[in-house]
Amino acid sequence: MDALYTAVATANGREGRAVSSDGRIDMALAMPPALGGNGEGTNPEQLFAAGYAACFASAMKEVAREMKVDTKDVSVTSEVSIGKDETGFGLAVVMRVELPEALEGETGRRLVEATHAFCPYSKATRGNIEVELVIE
């Protein structure tokens, strides 16, 4: 792969800080209450969910251009869960794609599936993390 951009961030654990090399991200990290923390900061799952939703929505615009469909009213919500698995902890993702009425049915399904095949985050998770696609 020829890198077009490289993001760099440093963190010191779930109870600390995350800082990007350009200083645009500089935030407290905290365990969520569901995992025994105080919740007074963001957590890796929230950051991953935000990144995946943004990437998927952008990828969908590119795929839609190729399919010649309009995605101006599309919304993507990423739900990232952490839980115990057979090796310790694992992640699972539910991608909720809200489509306008004009994209309901087969066209919308094809758009979402093609986006999942194209999106860099989807490619990175394929075979590693269960990703469920939900069209709303």
CSV table of C-alpha atoms in Angstrom, one decimal:
chain,number,residue,atom,x,y,z
A,1,MET,CA,0.0,0.0,0.0
A,2,ASP,CA,1.2,3.5,-0.8
A,3,ALA,CA,0.2,5.6,2.2
A,4,LEU,CA,-1.6,8.8,1.4
A,5,TYR,CA,-1.9,9.9,5.0
A,6,THR,CA,-0.8,8.5,8.4
A,7,ALA,CA,-2.5,9.5,11.6
A,8,VAL,CA,-0.4,9.3,14.7
A,9,ALA,CA,-1.7,9.2,18.3
A,10,THR,CA,-0.3,8.2,21.6
A,11,ALA,CA,-2.2,6.9,24.6
A,12,ASN,CA,-1.2,5.5,28.0
A,13,GLY,CA,-4.1,3.1,28.7
A,14,ARG,CA,-7.8,3.2,29.3
A,15,GLU,CA,-7.3,5.5,32.3
A,16,GLY,CA,-5.2,8.3,31.0
A,17,ARG,CA,-5.0,10.5,27.9
A,18,ALA,CA,-5.0,10.1,24.1
A,19,VAL,CA,-3.1,12.8,22.1
A,20,SER,CA,-2.7,13.0,18.4
A,21,SER,CA,0.6,14.2,16.9
A,22,ASP,CA,-1.0,17.4,15.6
A,23,GLY,CA,-2.7,18.2,19.0
A,24,ARG,CA,-6.2,18.1,17.5
A,25,ILE,CA,-7.1,15.2,19.8
A,26,ASP,CA,-6.1,15.7,23.4
A,27,MET,CA,-8.6,14.0,25.6
A,28,ALA,CA,-9.0,12.1,28.9
A,29,LEU,CA,-9.6,8.4,28.7
A,30,ALA,CA,-11.7,6.6,31.2
A,31,MET,CA,-13.3,3.2,31.6
A,32,PRO,CA,-17.1,3.3,31.0
A,33,PRO,CA,-19.3,2.6,34.1
A,34,ALA,CA,-20.3,-0.7,32.5
A,35,LEU,CA,-16.7,-1.9,32.8
A,36,GLY,CA,-16.3,-0.5,36.4
A,37,GLY,CA,-14.9,2.9,35.5
A,38,ASN,CA,-16.2,6.4,36.3
A,39,GLY,CA,-17.0,7.3,32.7
A,40,GLU,CA,-15.4,10.7,33.0
A,41,GLY,CA,-13.6,10.5,29.7
A,42,THR,CA,-14.0,8.8,26.3
A,43,ASN,CA,-12.9,5.3,25.7
A,44,PRO,CA,-11.4,3.3,22.8
A,45,GLU,CA,-14.7,1.8,21.8
A,46,GLN,CA,-16.3,5.3,21.4
A,47,LEU,CA,-13.3,6.5,19.3
A,48,PHE,CA,-13.4,3.4,17.1
A,49,ALA,CA,-17.2,3.7,16.7
A,50,ALA,CA,-16.8,7.4,15.6
A,51,GLY,CA,-14.0,6.6,13.2
A,52,TYR,CA,-15.8,3.6,11.7
A,53,ALA,CA,-19.1,5.5,11.2
A,54,ALA,CA,-17.3,8.4,9.5
A,55,CYS,CA,-15.3,6.2,7.3
A,56,PHE,CA,-18.3,4.1,6.3
A,57,ALA,CA,-20.4,7.2,5.5
A,58,SER,CA,-17.6,8.6,3.4
A,59,ALA,CA,-17.1,5.3,1.6
A,60,MET,CA,-20.8,5.1,0.9
A,61,LYS,CA,-20.6,8.5,-0.9
A,62,GLU,CA,-17.9,7.1,-3.2
A,63,VAL,CA,-19.8,3.9,-3.9
A,64,ALA,CA,-23.0,5.8,-4.4
A,65,ARG,CA,-21.3,8.0,-7.0
A,66,GLU,CA,-20.3,4.9,-8.9
A,67,MET,CA,-23.9,3.5,-8.6
A,68,LYS,CA,-25.3,6.9,-9.6
A,69,VAL,CA,-27.5,7.2,-6.5
A,70,ASP,CA,-28.0,10.1,-4.0
A,71,THR,CA,-26.9,9.6,-0.4
A,72,LYS,CA,-27.4,13.1,0.9
A,73,ASP,CA,-29.9,12.0,3.5
A,74,VAL,CA,-28.0,8.9,4.6
A,75,SER,CA,-26.9,8.5,8.3
A,76,VAL,CA,-24.5,5.9,9.7
A,77,THR,CA,-24.4,4.9,13.3
A,78,SER,CA,-21.7,2.5,14.5
A,79,GLU,CA,-22.2,0.5,17.7
A,80,VAL,CA,-19.0,-1.0,19.0
A,81,SER,CA,-19.3,-3.6,21.8
A,82,ILE,CA,-16.5,-5.1,23.9
A,83,GLY,CA,-16.9,-8.4,25.7
A,84,LYS,CA,-15.3,-11.5,26.8
A,85,ASP,CA,-14.5,-14.2,24.2
A,86,GLU,CA,-12.5,-17.4,24.3
A,87,THR,CA,-9.1,-15.6,24.3
A,88,GLY,CA,-9.9,-12.7,26.6
A,89,PHE,CA,-11.7,-9.8,25.2
A,90,GLY,CA,-13.2,-9.1,21.7
A,91,LEU,CA,-15.1,-6.5,19.8
A,92,ALA,CA,-18.3,-6.7,17.8
A,93,VAL,CA,-19.8,-4.0,15.6
A,94,VAL,CA,-23.4,-3.2,14.5
A,95,MET,CA,-23.5,-0.7,11.6
A,96,ARG,CA,-26.9,1.0,11.4
A,97,VAL,CA,-27.4,2.6,8.1
A,98,GLU,CA,-30.4,4.9,7.8
A,99,LEU,CA,-31.5,5.3,4.2
A,100,PRO,CA,-34.0,7.7,2.7
A,101,GLU,CA,-37.2,6.2,1.3
A,102,ALA,CA,-35.8,6.5,-2.3
A,103,LEU,CA,-33.0,4.0,-1.4
A,104,GLU,CA,-35.2,1.4,0.3
A,105,GLY,CA,-35.2,-2.2,-1.0
A,106,GLU,CA,-32.7,-3.8,-3.3
A,107,THR,CA,-30.8,-0.6,-4.3
A,108,GLY,CA,-30.2,0.3,-0.7
A,109,ARG,CA,-29.1,-3.2,0.2
A,110,ARG,CA,-26.7,-3.3,-2.7
A,111,LEU,CA,-25.3,0.1,-1.7
A,112,VAL,CA,-24.7,-0.9,1.9
A,113,GLU,CA,-23.1,-4.3,0.9
A,114,ALA,CA,-20.9,-2.6,-1.7
A,115,THR,CA,-19.9,0.0,0.9
A,116,HIS,CA,-19.0,-2.7,3.4
A,117,ALA,CA,-16.7,-4.3,0.7
A,118,PHE,CA,-15.1,-0.9,-0.1
A,119,CYS,CA,-14.7,0.8,3.3
A,120,PRO,CA,-11.1,0.6,4.7
A,121,TYR,CA,-12.4,0.0,8.3
A,122,SER,CA,-14.6,-2.8,7.0
A,123,LYS,CA,-11.6,-4.3,5.2
A,124,ALA,CA,-9.5,-4.0,8.4
A,125,THR,CA,-12.1,-5.8,10.5
A,126,ARG,CA,-13.1,-8.5,8.0
A,127,GLY,CA,-12.4,-11.9,9.5
A,128,ASN,CA,-11.4,-10.3,12.8
A,129,ILE,CA,-14.5,-8.7,14.2
A,130,GLU,CA,-18.1,-9.6,13.7
A,131,VAL,CA,-19.8,-6.8,11.8
A,132,GLU,CA,-23.6,-6.8,11.5
A,133,LEU,CA,-25.1,-4.5,8.8
A,134,VAL,CA,-28.6,-3.2,9.7
A,135,ILE,CA,-30.5,-1.1,7.2
A,136,GLU,CA,-33.1,1.2,8.7
